[in-house]
N, CA, C and O atoms as a GROMACS GRO file, in nm:
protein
  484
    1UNK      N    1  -0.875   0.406   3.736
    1UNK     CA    2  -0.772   0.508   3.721
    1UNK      C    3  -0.723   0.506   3.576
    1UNK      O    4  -0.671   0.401   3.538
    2UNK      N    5  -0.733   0.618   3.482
    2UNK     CA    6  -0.659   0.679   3.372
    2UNK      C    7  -0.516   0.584   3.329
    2UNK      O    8  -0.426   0.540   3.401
    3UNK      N    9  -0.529   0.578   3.244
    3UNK     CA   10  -0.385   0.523   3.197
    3UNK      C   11  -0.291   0.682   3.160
    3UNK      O   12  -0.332   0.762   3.076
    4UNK      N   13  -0.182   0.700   3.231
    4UNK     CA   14  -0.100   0.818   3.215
    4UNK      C   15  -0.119   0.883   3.065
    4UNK      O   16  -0.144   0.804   2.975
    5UNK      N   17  -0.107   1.027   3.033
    5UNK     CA   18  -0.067   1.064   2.832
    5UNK      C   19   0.009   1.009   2.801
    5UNK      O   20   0.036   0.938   2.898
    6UNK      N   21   0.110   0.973   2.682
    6UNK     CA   22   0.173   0.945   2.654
    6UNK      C   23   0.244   1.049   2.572
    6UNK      O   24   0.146   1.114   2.536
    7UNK      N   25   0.316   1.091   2.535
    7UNK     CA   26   0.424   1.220   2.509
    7UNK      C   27   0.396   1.210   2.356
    7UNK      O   28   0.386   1.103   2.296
    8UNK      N   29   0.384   1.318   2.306
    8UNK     CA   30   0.357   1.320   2.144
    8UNK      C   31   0.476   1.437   2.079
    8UNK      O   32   0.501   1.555   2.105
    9UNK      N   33   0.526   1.347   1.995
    9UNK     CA   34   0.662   1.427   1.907
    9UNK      C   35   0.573   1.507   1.842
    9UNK      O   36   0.473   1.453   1.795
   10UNK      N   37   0.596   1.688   1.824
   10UNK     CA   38   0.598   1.749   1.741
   10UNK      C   39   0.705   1.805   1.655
   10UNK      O   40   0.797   1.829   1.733
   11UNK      N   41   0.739   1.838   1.537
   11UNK     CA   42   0.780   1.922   1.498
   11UNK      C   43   0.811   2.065   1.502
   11UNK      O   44   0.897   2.090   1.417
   12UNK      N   45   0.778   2.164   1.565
   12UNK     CA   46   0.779   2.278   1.548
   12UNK      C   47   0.664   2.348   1.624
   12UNK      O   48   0.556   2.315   1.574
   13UNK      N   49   0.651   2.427   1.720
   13UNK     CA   50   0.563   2.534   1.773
   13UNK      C   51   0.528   2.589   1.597
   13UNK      O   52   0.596   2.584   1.494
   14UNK      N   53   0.361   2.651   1.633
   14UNK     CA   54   0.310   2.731   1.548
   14UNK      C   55   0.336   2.836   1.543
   14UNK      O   56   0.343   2.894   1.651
   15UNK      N   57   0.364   2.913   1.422
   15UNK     CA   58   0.432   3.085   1.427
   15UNK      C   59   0.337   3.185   1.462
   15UNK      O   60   0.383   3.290   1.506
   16UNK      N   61   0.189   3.172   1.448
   16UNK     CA   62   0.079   3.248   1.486
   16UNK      C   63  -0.026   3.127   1.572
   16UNK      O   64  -0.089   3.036   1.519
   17UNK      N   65  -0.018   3.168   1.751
   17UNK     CA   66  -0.093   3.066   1.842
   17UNK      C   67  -0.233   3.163   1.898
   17UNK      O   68  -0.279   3.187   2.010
   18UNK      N   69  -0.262   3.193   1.789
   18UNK     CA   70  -0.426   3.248   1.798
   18UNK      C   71  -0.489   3.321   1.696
   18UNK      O   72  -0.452   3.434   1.667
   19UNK      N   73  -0.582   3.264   1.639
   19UNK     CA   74  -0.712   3.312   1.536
   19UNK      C   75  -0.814   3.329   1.593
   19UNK      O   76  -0.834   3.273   1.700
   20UNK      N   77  -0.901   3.408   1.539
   20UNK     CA   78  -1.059   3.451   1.535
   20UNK      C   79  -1.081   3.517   1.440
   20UNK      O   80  -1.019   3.535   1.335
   21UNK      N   81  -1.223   3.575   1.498
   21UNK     CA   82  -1.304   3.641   1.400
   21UNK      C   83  -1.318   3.812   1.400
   21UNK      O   84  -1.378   3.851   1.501
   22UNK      N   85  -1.282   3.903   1.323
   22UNK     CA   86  -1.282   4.018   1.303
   22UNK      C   87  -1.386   4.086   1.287
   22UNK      O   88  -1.448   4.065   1.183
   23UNK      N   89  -1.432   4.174   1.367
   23UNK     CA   90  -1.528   4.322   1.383
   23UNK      C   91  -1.578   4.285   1.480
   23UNK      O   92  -1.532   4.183   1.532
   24UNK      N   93  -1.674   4.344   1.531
   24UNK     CA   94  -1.781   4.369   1.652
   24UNK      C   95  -1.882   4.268   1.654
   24UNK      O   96  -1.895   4.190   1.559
   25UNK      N   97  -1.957   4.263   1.761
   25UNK     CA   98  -2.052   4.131   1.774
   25UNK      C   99  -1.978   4.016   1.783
   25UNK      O  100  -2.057   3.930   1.823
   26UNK      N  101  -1.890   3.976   1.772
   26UNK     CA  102  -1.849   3.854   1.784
   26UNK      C  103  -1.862   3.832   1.940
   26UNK      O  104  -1.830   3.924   2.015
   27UNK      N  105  -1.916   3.690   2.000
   27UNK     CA  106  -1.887   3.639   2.144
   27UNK      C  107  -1.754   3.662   2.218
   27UNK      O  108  -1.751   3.716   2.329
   28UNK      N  109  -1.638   3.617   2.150
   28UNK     CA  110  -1.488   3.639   2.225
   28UNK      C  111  -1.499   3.478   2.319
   28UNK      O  112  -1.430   3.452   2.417
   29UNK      N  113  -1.572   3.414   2.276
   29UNK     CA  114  -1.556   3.274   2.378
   29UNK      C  115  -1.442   3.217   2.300
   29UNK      O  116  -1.434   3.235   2.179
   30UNK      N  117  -1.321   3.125   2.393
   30UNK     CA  118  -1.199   3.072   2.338
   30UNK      C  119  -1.221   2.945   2.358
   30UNK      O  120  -1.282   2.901   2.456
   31UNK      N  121  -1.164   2.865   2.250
   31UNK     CA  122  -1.140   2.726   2.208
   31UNK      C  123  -1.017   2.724   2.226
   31UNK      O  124  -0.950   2.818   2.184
   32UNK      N  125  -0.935   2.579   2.318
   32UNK     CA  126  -0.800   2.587   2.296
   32UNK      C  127  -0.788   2.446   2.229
   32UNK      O  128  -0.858   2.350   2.261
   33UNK      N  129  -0.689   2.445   2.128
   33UNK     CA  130  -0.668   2.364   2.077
   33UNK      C  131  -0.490   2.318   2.106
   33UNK      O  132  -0.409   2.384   2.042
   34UNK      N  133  -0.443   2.224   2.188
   34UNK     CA  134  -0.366   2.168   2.201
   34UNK      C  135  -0.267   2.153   2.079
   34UNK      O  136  -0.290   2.141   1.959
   35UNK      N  137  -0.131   2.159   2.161
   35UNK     CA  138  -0.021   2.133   2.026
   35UNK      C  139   0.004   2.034   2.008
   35UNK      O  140   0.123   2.035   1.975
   36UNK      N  141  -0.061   1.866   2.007
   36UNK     CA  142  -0.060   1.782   1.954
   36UNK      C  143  -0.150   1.751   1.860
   36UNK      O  144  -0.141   1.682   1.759
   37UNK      N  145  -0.272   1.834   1.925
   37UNK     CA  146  -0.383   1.854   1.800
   37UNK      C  147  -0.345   1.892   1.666
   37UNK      O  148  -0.374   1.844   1.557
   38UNK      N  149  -0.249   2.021   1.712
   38UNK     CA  150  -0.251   2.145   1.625
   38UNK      C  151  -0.104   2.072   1.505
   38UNK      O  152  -0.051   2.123   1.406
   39UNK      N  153  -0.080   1.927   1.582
   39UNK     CA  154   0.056   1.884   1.477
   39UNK      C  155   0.012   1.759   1.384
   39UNK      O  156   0.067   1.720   1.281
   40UNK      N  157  -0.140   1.692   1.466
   40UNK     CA  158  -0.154   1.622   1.416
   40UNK      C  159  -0.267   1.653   1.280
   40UNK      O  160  -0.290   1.584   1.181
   41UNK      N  161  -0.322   1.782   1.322
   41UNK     CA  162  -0.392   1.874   1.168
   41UNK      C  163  -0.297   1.867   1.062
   41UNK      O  164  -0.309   1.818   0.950
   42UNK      N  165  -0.174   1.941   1.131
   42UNK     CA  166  -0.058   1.958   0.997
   42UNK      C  167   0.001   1.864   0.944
   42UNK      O  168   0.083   1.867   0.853
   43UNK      N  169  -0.044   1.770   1.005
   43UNK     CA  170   0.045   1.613   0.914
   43UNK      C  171  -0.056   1.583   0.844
   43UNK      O  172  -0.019   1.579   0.727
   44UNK      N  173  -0.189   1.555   0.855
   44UNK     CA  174  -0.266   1.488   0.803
   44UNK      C  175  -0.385   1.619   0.691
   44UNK      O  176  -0.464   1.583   0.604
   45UNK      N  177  -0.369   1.701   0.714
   45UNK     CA  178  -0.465   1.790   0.650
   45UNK      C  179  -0.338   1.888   0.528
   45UNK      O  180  -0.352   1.940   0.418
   46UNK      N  181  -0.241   1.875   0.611
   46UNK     CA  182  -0.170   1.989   0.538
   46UNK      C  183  -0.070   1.930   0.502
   46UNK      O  184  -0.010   2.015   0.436
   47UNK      N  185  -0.028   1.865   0.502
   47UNK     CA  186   0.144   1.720   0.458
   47UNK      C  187   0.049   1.623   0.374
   47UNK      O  188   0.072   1.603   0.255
   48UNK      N  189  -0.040   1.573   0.429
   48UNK     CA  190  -0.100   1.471   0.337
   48UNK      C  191  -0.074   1.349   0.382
   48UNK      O  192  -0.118   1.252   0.321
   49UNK      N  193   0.013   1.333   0.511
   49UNK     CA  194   0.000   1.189   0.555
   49UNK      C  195  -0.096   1.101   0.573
   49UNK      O  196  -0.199   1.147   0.623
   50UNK      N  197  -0.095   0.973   0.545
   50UNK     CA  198  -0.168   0.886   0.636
   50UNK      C  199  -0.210   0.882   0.793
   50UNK      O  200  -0.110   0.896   0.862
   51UNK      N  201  -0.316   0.868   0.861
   51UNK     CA  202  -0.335   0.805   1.019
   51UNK      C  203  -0.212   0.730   1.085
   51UNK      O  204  -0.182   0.731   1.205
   52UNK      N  205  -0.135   0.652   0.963
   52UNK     CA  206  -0.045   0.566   1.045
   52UNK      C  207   0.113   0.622   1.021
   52UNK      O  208   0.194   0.591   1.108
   53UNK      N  209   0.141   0.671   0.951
   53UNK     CA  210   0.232   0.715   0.880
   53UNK      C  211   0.227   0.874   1.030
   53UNK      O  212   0.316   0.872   1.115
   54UNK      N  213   0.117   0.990   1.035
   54UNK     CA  214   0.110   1.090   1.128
   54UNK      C  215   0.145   1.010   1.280
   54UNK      O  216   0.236   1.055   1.349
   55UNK      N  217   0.075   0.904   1.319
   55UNK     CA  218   0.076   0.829   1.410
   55UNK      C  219   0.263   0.777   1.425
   55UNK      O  220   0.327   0.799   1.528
   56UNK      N  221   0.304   0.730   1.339
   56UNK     CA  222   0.481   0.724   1.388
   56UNK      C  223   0.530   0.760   1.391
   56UNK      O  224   0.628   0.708   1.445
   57UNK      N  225   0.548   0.912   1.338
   57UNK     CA  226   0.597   1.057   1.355
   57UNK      C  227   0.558   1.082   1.475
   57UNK      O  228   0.654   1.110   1.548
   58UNK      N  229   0.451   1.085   1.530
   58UNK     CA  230   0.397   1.139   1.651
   58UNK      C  231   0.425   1.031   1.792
   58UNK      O  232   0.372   1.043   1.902
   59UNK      N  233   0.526   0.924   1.747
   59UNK     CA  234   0.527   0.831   1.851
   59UNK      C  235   0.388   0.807   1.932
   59UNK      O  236   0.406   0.795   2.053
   60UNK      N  237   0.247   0.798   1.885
   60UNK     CA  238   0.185   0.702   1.922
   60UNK      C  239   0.095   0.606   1.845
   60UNK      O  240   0.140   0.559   1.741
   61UNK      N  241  -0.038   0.569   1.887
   61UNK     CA  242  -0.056   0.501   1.860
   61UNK      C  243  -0.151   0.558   1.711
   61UNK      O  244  -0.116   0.666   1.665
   62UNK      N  245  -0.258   0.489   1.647
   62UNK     CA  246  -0.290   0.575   1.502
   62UNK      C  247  -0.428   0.577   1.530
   62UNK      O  248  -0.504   0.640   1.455
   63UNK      N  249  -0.494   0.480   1.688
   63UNK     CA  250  -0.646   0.517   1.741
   63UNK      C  251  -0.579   0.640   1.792
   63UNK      O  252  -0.622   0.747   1.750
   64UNK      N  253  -0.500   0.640   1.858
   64UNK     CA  254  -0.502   0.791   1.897
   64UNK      C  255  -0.446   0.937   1.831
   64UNK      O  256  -0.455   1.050   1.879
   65UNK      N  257  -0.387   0.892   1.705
   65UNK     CA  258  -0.401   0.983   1.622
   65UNK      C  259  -0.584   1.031   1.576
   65UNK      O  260  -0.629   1.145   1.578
   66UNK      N  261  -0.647   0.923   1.544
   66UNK     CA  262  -0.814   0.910   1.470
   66UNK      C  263  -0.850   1.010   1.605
   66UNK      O  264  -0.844   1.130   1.581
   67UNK      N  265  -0.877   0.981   1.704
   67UNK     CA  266  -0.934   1.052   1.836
   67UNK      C  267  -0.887   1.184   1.834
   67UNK      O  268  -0.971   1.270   1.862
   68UNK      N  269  -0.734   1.235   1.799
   68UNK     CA  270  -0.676   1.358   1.803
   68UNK      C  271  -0.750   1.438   1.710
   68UNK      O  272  -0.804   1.545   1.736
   69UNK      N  273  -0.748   1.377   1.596
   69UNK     CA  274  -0.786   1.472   1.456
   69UNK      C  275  -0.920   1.466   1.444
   69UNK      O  276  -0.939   1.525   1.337
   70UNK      N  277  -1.018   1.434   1.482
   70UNK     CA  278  -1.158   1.416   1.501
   70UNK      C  279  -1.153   1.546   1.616
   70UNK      O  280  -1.166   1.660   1.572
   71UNK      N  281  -1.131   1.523   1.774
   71UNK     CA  282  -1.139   1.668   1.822
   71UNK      C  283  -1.120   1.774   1.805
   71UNK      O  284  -1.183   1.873   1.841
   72UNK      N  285  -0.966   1.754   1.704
   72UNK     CA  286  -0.911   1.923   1.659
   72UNK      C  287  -1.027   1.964   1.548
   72UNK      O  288  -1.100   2.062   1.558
   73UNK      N  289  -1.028   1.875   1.451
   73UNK     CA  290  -1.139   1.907   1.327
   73UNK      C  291  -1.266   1.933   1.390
   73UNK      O  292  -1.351   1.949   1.304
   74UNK      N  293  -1.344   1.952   1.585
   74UNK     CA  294  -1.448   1.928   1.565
   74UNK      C  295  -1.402   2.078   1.657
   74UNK      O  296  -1.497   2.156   1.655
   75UNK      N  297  -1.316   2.118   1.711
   75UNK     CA  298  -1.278   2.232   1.761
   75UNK      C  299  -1.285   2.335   1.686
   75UNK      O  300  -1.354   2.432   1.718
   76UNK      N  301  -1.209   2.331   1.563
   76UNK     CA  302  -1.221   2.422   1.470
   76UNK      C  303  -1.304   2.465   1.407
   76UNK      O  304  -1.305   2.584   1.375
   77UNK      N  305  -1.419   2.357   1.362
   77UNK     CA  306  -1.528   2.370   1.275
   77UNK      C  307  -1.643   2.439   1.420
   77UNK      O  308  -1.762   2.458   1.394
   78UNK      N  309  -1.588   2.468   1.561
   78UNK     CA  310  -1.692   2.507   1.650
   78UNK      C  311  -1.658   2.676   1.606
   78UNK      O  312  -1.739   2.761   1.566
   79UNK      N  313  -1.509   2.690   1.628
   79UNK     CA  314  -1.438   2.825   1.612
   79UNK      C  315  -1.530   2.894   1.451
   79UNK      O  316  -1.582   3.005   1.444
   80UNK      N  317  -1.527   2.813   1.367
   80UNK     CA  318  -1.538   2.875   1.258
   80UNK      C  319  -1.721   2.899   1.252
   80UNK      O  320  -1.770   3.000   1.203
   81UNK      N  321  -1.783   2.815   1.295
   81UNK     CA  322  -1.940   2.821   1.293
   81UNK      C  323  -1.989   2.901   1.385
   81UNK      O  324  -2.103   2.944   1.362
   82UNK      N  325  -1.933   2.938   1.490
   82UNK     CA  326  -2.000   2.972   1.657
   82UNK      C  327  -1.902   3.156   1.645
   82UNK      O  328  -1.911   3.246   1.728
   83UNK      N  329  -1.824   3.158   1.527
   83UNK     CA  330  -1.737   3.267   1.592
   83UNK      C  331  -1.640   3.283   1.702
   83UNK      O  332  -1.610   3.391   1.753
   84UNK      N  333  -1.603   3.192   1.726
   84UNK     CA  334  -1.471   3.165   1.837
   84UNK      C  335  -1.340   3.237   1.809
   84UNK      O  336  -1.294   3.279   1.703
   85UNK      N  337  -1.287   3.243   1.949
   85UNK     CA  338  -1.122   3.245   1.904
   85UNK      C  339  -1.022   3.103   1.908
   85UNK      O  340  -1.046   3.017   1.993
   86UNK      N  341  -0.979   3.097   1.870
   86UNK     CA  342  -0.877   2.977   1.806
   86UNK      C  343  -0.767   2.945   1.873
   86UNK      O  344  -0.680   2.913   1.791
   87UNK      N  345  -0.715   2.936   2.022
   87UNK     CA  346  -0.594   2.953   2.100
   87UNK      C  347  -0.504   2.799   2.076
   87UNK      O  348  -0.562   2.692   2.096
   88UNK      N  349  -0.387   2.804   2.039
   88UNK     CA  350  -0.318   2.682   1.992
   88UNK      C  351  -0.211   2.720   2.139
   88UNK      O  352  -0.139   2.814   2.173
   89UNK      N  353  -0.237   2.630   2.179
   89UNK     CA  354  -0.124   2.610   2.362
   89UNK      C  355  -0.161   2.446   2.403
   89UNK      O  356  -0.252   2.368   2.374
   90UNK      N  357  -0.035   2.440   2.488
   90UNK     CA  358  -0.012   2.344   2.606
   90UNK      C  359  -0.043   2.207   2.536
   90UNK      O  360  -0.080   2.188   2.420
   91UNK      N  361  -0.010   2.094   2.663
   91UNK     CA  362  -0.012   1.931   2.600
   91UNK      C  363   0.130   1.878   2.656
   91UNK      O  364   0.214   1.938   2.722
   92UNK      N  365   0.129   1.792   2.624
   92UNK     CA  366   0.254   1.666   2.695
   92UNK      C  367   0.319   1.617   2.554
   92UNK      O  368   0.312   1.508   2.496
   93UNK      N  369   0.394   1.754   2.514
   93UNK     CA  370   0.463   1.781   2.357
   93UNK      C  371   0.641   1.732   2.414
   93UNK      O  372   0.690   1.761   2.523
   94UNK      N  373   0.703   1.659   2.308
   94UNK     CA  374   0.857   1.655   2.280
   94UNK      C  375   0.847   1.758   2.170
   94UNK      O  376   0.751   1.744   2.095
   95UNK      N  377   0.939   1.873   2.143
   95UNK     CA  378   0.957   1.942   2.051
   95UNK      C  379   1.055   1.888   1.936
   95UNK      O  380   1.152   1.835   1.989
   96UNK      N  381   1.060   1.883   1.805
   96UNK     CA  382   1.206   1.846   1.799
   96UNK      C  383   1.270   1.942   1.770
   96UNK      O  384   1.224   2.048   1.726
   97UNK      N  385   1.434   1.906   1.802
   97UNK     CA  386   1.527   2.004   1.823
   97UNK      C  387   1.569   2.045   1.685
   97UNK      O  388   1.607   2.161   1.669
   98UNK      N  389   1.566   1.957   1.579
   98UNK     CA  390   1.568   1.983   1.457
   98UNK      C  391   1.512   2.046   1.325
   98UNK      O  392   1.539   2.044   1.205
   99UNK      N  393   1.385   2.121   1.439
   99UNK     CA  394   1.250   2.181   1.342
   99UNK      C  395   1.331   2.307   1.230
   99UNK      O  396   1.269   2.340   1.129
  100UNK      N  397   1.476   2.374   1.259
  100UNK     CA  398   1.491   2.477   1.162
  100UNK      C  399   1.510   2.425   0.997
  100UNK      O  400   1.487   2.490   0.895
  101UNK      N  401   1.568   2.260   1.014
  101UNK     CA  402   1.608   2.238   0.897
  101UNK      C  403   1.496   2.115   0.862
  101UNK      O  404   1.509   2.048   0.759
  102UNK      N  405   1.394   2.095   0.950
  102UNK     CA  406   1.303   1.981   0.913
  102UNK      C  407   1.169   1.969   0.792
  102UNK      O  408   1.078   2.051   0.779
  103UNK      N  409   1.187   1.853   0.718
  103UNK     CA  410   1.166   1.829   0.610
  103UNK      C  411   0.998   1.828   0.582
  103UNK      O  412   0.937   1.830   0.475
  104UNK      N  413   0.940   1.825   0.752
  104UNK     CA  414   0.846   1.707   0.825
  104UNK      C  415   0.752   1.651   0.774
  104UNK      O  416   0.632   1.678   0.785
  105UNK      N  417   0.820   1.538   0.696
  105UNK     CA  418   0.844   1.416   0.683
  105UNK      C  419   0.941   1.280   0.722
  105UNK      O  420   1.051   1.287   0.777
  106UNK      N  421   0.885   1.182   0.689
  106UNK     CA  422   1.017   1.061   0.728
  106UNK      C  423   1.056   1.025   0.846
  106UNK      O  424   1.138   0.939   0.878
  107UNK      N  425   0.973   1.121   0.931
  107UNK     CA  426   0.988   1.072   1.075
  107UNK      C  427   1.107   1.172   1.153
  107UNK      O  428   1.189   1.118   1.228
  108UNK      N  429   1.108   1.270   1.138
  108UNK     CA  430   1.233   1.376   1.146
  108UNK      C  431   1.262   1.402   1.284
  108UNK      O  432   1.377   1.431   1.314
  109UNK      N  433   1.154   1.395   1.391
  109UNK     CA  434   1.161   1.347   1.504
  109UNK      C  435   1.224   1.260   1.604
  109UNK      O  436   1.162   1.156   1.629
  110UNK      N  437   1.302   1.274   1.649
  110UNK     CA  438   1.404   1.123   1.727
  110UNK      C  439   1.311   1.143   1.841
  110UNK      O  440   1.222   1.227   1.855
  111UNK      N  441   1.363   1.020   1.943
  111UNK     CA  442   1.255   1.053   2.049
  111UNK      C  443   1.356   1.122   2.184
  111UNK      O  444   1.470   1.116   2.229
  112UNK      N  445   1.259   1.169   2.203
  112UNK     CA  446   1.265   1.304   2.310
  112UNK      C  447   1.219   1.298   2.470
  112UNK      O  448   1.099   1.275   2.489
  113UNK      N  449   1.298   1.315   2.579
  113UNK     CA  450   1.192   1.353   2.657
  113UNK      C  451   1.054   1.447   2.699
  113UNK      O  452   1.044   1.567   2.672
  114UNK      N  453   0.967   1.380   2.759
  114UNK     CA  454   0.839   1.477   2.664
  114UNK      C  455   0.857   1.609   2.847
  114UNK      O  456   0.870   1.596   2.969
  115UNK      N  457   0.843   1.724   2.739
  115UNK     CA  458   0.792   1.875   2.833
  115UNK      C  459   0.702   1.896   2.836
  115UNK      O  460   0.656   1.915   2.723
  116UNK      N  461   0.622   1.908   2.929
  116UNK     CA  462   0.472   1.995   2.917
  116UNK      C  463   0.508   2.131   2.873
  116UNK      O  464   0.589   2.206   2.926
  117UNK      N  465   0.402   2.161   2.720
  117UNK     CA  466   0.436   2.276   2.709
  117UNK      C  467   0.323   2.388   2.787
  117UNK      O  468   0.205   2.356   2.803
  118UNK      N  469   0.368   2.500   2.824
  118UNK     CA  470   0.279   2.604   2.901
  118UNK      C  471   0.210   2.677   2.882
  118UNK      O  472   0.264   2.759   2.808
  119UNK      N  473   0.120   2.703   2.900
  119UNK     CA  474   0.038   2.855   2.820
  119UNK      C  475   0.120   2.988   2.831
  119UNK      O  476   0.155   3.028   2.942
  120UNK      N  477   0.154   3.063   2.705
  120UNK     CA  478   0.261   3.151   2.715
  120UNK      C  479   0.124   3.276   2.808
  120UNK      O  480   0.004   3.257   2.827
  121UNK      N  481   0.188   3.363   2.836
  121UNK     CA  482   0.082   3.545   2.866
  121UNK      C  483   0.097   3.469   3.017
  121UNK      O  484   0.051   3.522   3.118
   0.00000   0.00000   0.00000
């Protein structure tokens, strides 16, 4: 038996939760990429954090940061090679409540009880 998820602090829902590819011929097959994925891209690809540094922001561990950012990076690079659409939803996310004025950095995150977030539509 599975060892339970463990709840991952994000920062902030994404302001646009779907990309693809534009004109005709494209497949229309969807990739979803989770919003712990989609927080642990933005710390480490787009902030510039460290594995361990994204990993204590994210209250877990920094193998499971390495495991997170390896799937999202292998999700995306399917979206971008194969012509996919790009759907950013759902996961066993704490939001923080502080994302209007957050820095995210320094750990801006307190800890939270974690919500499953839902697929919006």
């Amino acid at each position: 038996m599975p060892r339970p998820k463990k709840c991952r602090r994000v920062c902030g829902l994404p302001s646009c939760r779907e990309f693809g590819p534009r004109g005709a011929g494209c497949p229309g097959e969807t990739v979803t990429l989770g919003l712990d994925e989609y927080e642990v891209i933005r710390l480490i690809d787009r902030e510039g954090l460290q594995q361990e540094q994204a990993a204590a922001q994210m209250g877990v561990a920094r193998t499971t940061v390495q495991a997170m950012v390896c799937a999202a990076r292998r999700k995306i690079a399917d979206c971008l090679v194969e012509g996919k659409i790009l759907r950013i939803e759902g996961g066993d996310v704490a939001v923080c409540e502080r994302r209007e004025g957050c820095p995210h950095r320094g750990g801006c995150c307190g800890r939270q009880r974690c919500a499953k977030q839902k697929p919006e539509g």
